[in-house]
Structure formats: structure tokens, C-alpha cells
């Protein structure tokens, strides 16, 4: 079980370090090419969620993130021993939720910096990637578990 909390801690540290480096090295709204035509760095201060949904509704994010963090820790303690895939998904969700929560409490906004240039996609950060990958892993776990139940 401790390995999953360590995974969450490592991802959280990577998230916070990348945000720090971007804030220190890129001006607000400045774009720096990373993979020209594919990915770039662009420092923005996000006061909402993806696509600026619920912009300025920090109270909502504080409440929902607190509930998610408590819920994920509870589920990890109670059920995570059942599957590595499930546990990894929970750990990544925990890291992502904490990463953006720290920004909101400390700064009043979330530092976003990864810009996909191939199509219109919200600018995101390591915490957002962690949340998305964590949810995807849990969906895969649920689908595989359902498939195994049908085979049994």
C-alpha cells in the first residue's frame, strides 16, 4: 500500500516542480516551442477548470477537491489491495487532486503550461495528466473486472 502513496508523492513533486520552473522561466501567456507544431509551453493562470469552466468559483473547487481527496484515501485504505491497476489509478487521482489543490490554496489559481497545438485542447499540467490517467486506469480496471465476472 505504501508504494501507491509514494507514487502519489512522486507525481505531486513532479507537478509542483514543473509549475515552479514554468513560473520562474516563462512570462504569463508567453509561448515557447517544445515540439513545434505539436506541443508548446504556455504559462497561464487558470481560475476555473478545463476550458475555464466554473471560472472564479474557487469555493466549489475547494469543496469538491476536499471530498475527492478524502474519498480516494478512504477507498485506497479499504479496497486498493485488490488490484495494482486500481491502486495506481487511485494514487494518480490523489496526486492530481492534491497538485491543483495546492495551487488553488497557495496562489488562488492553477498553473497550467502544456499546450497541444494539433487541435483545440485546454492548456494543462502534470496534475491534470495524472487525474486523467488515473481515471482511465480505473475505467480499464472496471471493464476488465466486469469481463472477468462474465467469464466466471
PDB file of C-alpha atoms in Angstrom:
ATOM      1  CA  UNK A   1       0.000   0.000   0.000  1.00  0.00           C
ATOM      2  CA  UNK A   2       2.822   2.415   0.831  1.00  0.00           C
ATOM      3  CA  UNK A   3       4.084   2.168  -2.766  1.00  0.00           C
ATOM      4  CA  UNK A   4       0.927   3.797  -4.060  1.00  0.00           C
ATOM      5  CA  UNK A   5       1.249   6.694  -1.642  1.00  0.00           C
ATOM      6  CA  UNK A   6       4.887   7.040  -2.742  1.00  0.00           C
ATOM      7  CA  UNK A   7       3.741   7.087  -6.376  1.00  0.00           C
ATOM      8  CA  UNK A   8       1.293   9.867  -5.491  1.00  0.00           C
ATOM      9  CA  UNK A   9       4.061  11.782  -3.706  1.00  0.00           C
ATOM     10  CA  UNK A  10       6.475  11.490  -6.650  1.00  0.00           C
ATOM     11  CA  UNK A  11       3.834  12.676  -9.138  1.00  0.00           C
ATOM     12  CA  UNK A  12       2.889  15.528  -6.784  1.00  0.00           C
ATOM     13  CA  UNK A  13       6.538  16.622  -6.548  1.00  0.00           C
ATOM     14  CA  UNK A  14       6.963  16.469 -10.345  1.00  0.00           C
ATOM     15  CA  UNK A  15       3.788  18.547 -10.725  1.00  0.00           C
ATOM     16  CA  UNK A  16       4.888  21.214  -8.275  1.00  0.00           C
ATOM     17  CA  UNK A  17       8.465  21.378  -9.618  1.00  0.00           C
ATOM     18  CA  UNK A  18       7.312  21.744 -13.240  1.00  0.00           C
ATOM     19  CA  UNK A  19       4.906  24.505 -12.214  1.00  0.00           C
ATOM     20  CA  UNK A  20       7.663  26.288 -10.297  1.00  0.00           C
ATOM     21  CA  UNK A  21      10.044  26.062 -13.257  1.00  0.00           C
ATOM     22  CA  UNK A  22       7.448  27.406 -15.668  1.00  0.00           C
ATOM     23  CA  UNK A  23       6.557  30.346 -13.411  1.00  0.00           C
ATOM     24  CA  UNK A  24      10.256  31.162 -12.974  1.00  0.00           C
ATOM     25  CA  UNK A  25      11.197  30.856 -16.651  1.00  0.00           C
ATOM     26  CA  UNK A  26       8.191  31.771 -18.793  1.00  0.00           C
ATOM     27  CA  UNK A  27       6.268  35.031 -18.781  1.00  0.00           C
ATOM     28  CA  UNK A  28       2.499  34.876 -18.346  1.00  0.00           C
ATOM     29  CA  UNK A  29       0.875  33.957 -21.713  1.00  0.00           C
ATOM     30  CA  UNK A  30       4.270  33.546 -23.380  1.00  0.00           C
ATOM     31  CA  UNK A  31       4.550  30.553 -25.730  1.00  0.00           C
ATOM     32  CA  UNK A  32       7.779  28.562 -26.052  1.00  0.00           C
ATOM     33  CA  UNK A  33       8.031  25.786 -28.636  1.00  0.00           C
ATOM     34  CA  UNK A  34       8.692  22.301 -27.318  1.00  0.00           C
ATOM     35  CA  UNK A  35       7.745  20.091 -30.272  1.00  0.00           C
ATOM     36  CA  UNK A  36       6.986  22.693 -32.974  1.00  0.00           C
ATOM     37  CA  UNK A  37       3.501  22.255 -34.402  1.00  0.00           C
ATOM     38  CA  UNK A  38       2.652  19.623 -31.773  1.00  0.00           C
ATOM     39  CA  UNK A  39       3.339  20.810 -28.212  1.00  0.00           C
ATOM     40  CA  UNK A  40       4.493  24.042 -26.642  1.00  0.00           C
ATOM     41  CA  UNK A  41       4.851  25.575 -23.201  1.00  0.00           C
ATOM     42  CA  UNK A  42       2.469  28.404 -22.355  1.00  0.00           C
ATOM     43  CA  UNK A  43       2.157  29.724 -18.828  1.00  0.00           C
ATOM     44  CA  UNK A  44      -1.409  30.593 -17.834  1.00  0.00           C
ATOM     45  CA  UNK A  45      -3.175  31.132 -14.529  1.00  0.00           C
ATOM     46  CA  UNK A  46      -6.360  29.063 -14.594  1.00  0.00           C
ATOM     47  CA  UNK A  47      -9.087  30.215 -12.194  1.00  0.00           C
ATOM     48  CA  UNK A  48     -11.520  27.590 -13.461  1.00  0.00           C
ATOM     49  CA  UNK A  49     -11.447  24.030 -14.724  1.00  0.00           C
ATOM     50  CA  UNK A  50     -10.873  22.730 -18.272  1.00  0.00           C
ATOM     51  CA  UNK A  51     -11.922  25.283 -20.904  1.00  0.00           C
ATOM     52  CA  UNK A  52     -12.306  27.730 -17.945  1.00  0.00           C
ATOM     53  CA  UNK A  53     -15.491  26.004 -16.780  1.00  0.00           C
ATOM     54  CA  UNK A  54     -16.737  27.464 -13.472  1.00  0.00           C
ATOM     55  CA  UNK A  55     -14.202  30.263 -13.712  1.00  0.00           C
ATOM     56  CA  UNK A  56     -13.780  32.053 -10.400  1.00  0.00           C
ATOM     57  CA  UNK A  57     -15.803  29.517  -8.383  1.00  0.00           C
ATOM     58  CA  UNK A  58     -12.935  28.635  -6.017  1.00  0.00           C
ATOM     59  CA  UNK A  59     -15.291  27.639  -3.196  1.00  0.00           C
ATOM     60  CA  UNK A  60     -16.642  24.876  -5.448  1.00  0.00           C
ATOM     61  CA  UNK A  61     -13.146  23.584  -6.218  1.00  0.00           C
ATOM     62  CA  UNK A  62     -12.146  23.674  -2.537  1.00  0.00           C
ATOM     63  CA  UNK A  63     -15.194  21.635  -1.517  1.00  0.00           C
ATOM     64  CA  UNK A  64     -15.122  19.124  -4.366  1.00  0.00           C
ATOM     65  CA  UNK A  65     -11.362  18.582  -4.127  1.00  0.00           C
ATOM     66  CA  UNK A  66     -11.554  18.015  -0.369  1.00  0.00           C
ATOM     67  CA  UNK A  67     -14.300  15.436  -0.900  1.00  0.00           C
ATOM     68  CA  UNK A  68     -12.284  13.724  -3.670  1.00  0.00           C
ATOM     69  CA  UNK A  69      -9.089  13.593  -1.573  1.00  0.00           C
ATOM     70  CA  UNK A  70     -10.885  12.165   1.472  1.00  0.00           C
ATOM     71  CA  UNK A  71     -12.820   9.707  -0.702  1.00  0.00           C
ATOM     72  CA  UNK A  72      -9.741   8.496  -2.566  1.00  0.00           C
ATOM     73  CA  UNK A  73      -7.769   7.970   0.656  1.00  0.00           C
ATOM     74  CA  UNK A  74     -10.709   6.083   2.173  1.00  0.00           C
ATOM     75  CA  UNK A  75     -11.077   3.865  -0.898  1.00  0.00           C
ATOM     76  CA  UNK A  76      -7.320   3.272  -1.056  1.00  0.00           C
ATOM     77  CA  UNK A  77      -7.275   2.145   2.566  1.00  0.00           C
ATOM     78  CA  UNK A  78     -10.323  -0.075   2.231  1.00  0.00           C
ATOM     79  CA  UNK A  79     -10.209  -1.554  -1.279  1.00  0.00           C
ATOM     80  CA  UNK A  80      -6.958  -0.810  -3.035  1.00  0.00           C
ATOM     81  CA  UNK A  81      -5.295  -4.072  -2.035  1.00  0.00           C
ATOM     82  CA  UNK A  82      -7.487  -5.861  -4.571  1.00  0.00           C
ATOM     83  CA  UNK A  83      -5.719  -4.648  -7.719  1.00  0.00           C
ATOM     84  CA  UNK A  84      -2.484  -2.898  -8.709  1.00  0.00           C
ATOM     85  CA  UNK A  85      -4.255  -1.212 -11.612  1.00  0.00           C
ATOM     86  CA  UNK A  86      -6.996   0.120  -9.336  1.00  0.00           C
ATOM     87  CA  UNK A  87      -4.453   1.262  -6.733  1.00  0.00           C
ATOM     88  CA  UNK A  88      -2.298   3.028  -9.318  1.00  0.00           C
ATOM     89  CA  UNK A  89      -5.367   4.801 -10.668  1.00  0.00           C
ATOM     90  CA  UNK A  90      -6.327   5.976  -7.195  1.00  0.00           C
ATOM     91  CA  UNK A  91      -2.771   7.140  -6.467  1.00  0.00           C
ATOM     92  CA  UNK A  92      -2.682   9.177  -9.676  1.00  0.00           C
ATOM     93  CA  UNK A  93      -6.069  10.736  -8.924  1.00  0.00           C
ATOM     94  CA  UNK A  94      -4.849  11.621  -5.428  1.00  0.00           C
ATOM     95  CA  UNK A  95      -1.654  13.218  -6.776  1.00  0.00           C
ATOM     96  CA  UNK A  96      -3.532  15.222  -9.398  1.00  0.00           C
ATOM     97  CA  UNK A  97      -6.176  16.439  -6.978  1.00  0.00           C
ATOM     98  CA  UNK A  98      -3.539  17.477  -4.445  1.00  0.00           C
ATOM     99  CA  UNK A  99      -1.365  19.181  -7.068  1.00  0.00           C
ATOM    100  CA  UNK A 100      -4.097  21.512  -8.270  1.00  0.00           C
ATOM    101  CA  UNK A 101      -5.499  21.947  -4.739  1.00  0.00           C
ATOM    102  CA  UNK A 102      -2.124  23.203  -3.513  1.00  0.00           C
ATOM    103  CA  UNK A 103      -2.083  25.770  -6.334  1.00  0.00           C
ATOM    104  CA  UNK A 104      -5.606  26.973  -5.573  1.00  0.00           C
ATOM    105  CA  UNK A 105      -4.889  27.381  -1.863  1.00  0.00           C
ATOM    106  CA  UNK A 106      -1.423  28.900  -2.295  1.00  0.00           C
ATOM    107  CA  UNK A 107      -1.973  31.062  -5.377  1.00  0.00           C
ATOM    108  CA  UNK A 108      -5.729  31.381  -5.939  1.00  0.00           C
ATOM    109  CA  UNK A 109      -5.361  29.782  -9.387  1.00  0.00           C
ATOM    110  CA  UNK A 110      -3.853  26.706 -11.037  1.00  0.00           C
ATOM    111  CA  UNK A 111      -0.638  26.990 -13.029  1.00  0.00           C
ATOM    112  CA  UNK A 112      -1.160  25.384 -16.454  1.00  0.00           C
ATOM    113  CA  UNK A 113       1.546  25.118 -19.080  1.00  0.00           C
ATOM    114  CA  UNK A 114       1.273  22.287 -21.610  1.00  0.00           C
ATOM    115  CA  UNK A 115      -0.337  23.438 -24.860  1.00  0.00           C
ATOM    116  CA  UNK A 116      -1.391  20.999 -27.580  1.00  0.00           C
ATOM    117  CA  UNK A 117      -1.030  22.714 -30.934  1.00  0.00           C
ATOM    118  CA  UNK A 118      -2.552  19.992 -33.124  1.00  0.00           C
ATOM    119  CA  UNK A 119      -6.125  20.808 -32.094  1.00  0.00           C
ATOM    120  CA  UNK A 120      -8.080  22.984 -29.670  1.00  0.00           C
ATOM    121  CA  UNK A 121      -7.440  21.456 -26.267  1.00  0.00           C
ATOM    122  CA  UNK A 122      -7.265  23.081 -22.832  1.00  0.00           C
ATOM    123  CA  UNK A 123      -3.805  24.002 -21.604  1.00  0.00           C
ATOM    124  CA  UNK A 124      -2.969  21.579 -18.800  1.00  0.00           C
ATOM    125  CA  UNK A 125      -0.330  20.493 -16.280  1.00  0.00           C
ATOM    126  CA  UNK A 126       1.116  17.333 -14.716  1.00  0.00           C
ATOM    127  CA  UNK A 127      -1.684  17.182 -12.120  1.00  0.00           C
ATOM    128  CA  UNK A 128      -4.299  17.234 -14.879  1.00  0.00           C
ATOM    129  CA  UNK A 129      -2.490  14.440 -16.730  1.00  0.00           C
ATOM    130  CA  UNK A 130      -2.270  12.454 -13.508  1.00  0.00           C
ATOM    131  CA  UNK A 131      -6.005  12.816 -12.874  1.00  0.00           C
ATOM    132  CA  UNK A 132      -6.876  11.814 -16.436  1.00  0.00           C
ATOM    133  CA  UNK A 133      -4.580   8.800 -16.494  1.00  0.00           C
ATOM    134  CA  UNK A 134      -5.820   7.743 -13.047  1.00  0.00           C
ATOM    135  CA  UNK A 135      -9.448   7.844 -14.162  1.00  0.00           C
ATOM    136  CA  UNK A 136      -8.558   5.931 -17.350  1.00  0.00           C
ATOM    137  CA  UNK A 137      -6.810   3.207 -15.309  1.00  0.00           C
ATOM    138  CA  UNK A 138      -9.845   2.805 -13.074  1.00  0.00           C
ATOM    139  CA  UNK A 139     -12.139   2.584 -16.108  1.00  0.00           C
ATOM    140  CA  UNK A 140      -9.891  -0.135 -17.577  1.00  0.00           C
ATOM    141  CA  UNK A 141      -9.916  -1.937 -14.218  1.00  0.00           C
ATOM    142  CA  UNK A 142     -13.728  -1.820 -14.046  1.00  0.00           C
ATOM    143  CA  UNK A 143     -14.082  -3.024 -17.650  1.00  0.00           C
ATOM    144  CA  UNK A 144     -11.607  -5.873 -17.103  1.00  0.00           C
ATOM    145  CA  UNK A 145     -13.269  -6.795 -13.816  1.00  0.00           C
ATOM    146  CA  UNK A 146     -16.695  -6.915 -15.482  1.00  0.00           C
ATOM    147  CA  UNK A 147     -15.273  -9.056 -18.299  1.00  0.00           C
ATOM    148  CA  UNK A 148     -13.744 -11.450 -15.758  1.00  0.00           C
ATOM    149  CA  UNK A 149     -17.028 -11.698 -13.839  1.00  0.00           C
ATOM    150  CA  UNK A 150     -18.845 -12.645 -17.056  1.00  0.00           C
ATOM    151  CA  UNK A 151     -16.258 -15.329 -17.803  1.00  0.00           C
ATOM    152  CA  UNK A 152     -16.526 -16.854 -14.321  1.00  0.00           C
TER     153      UNK A 152
END
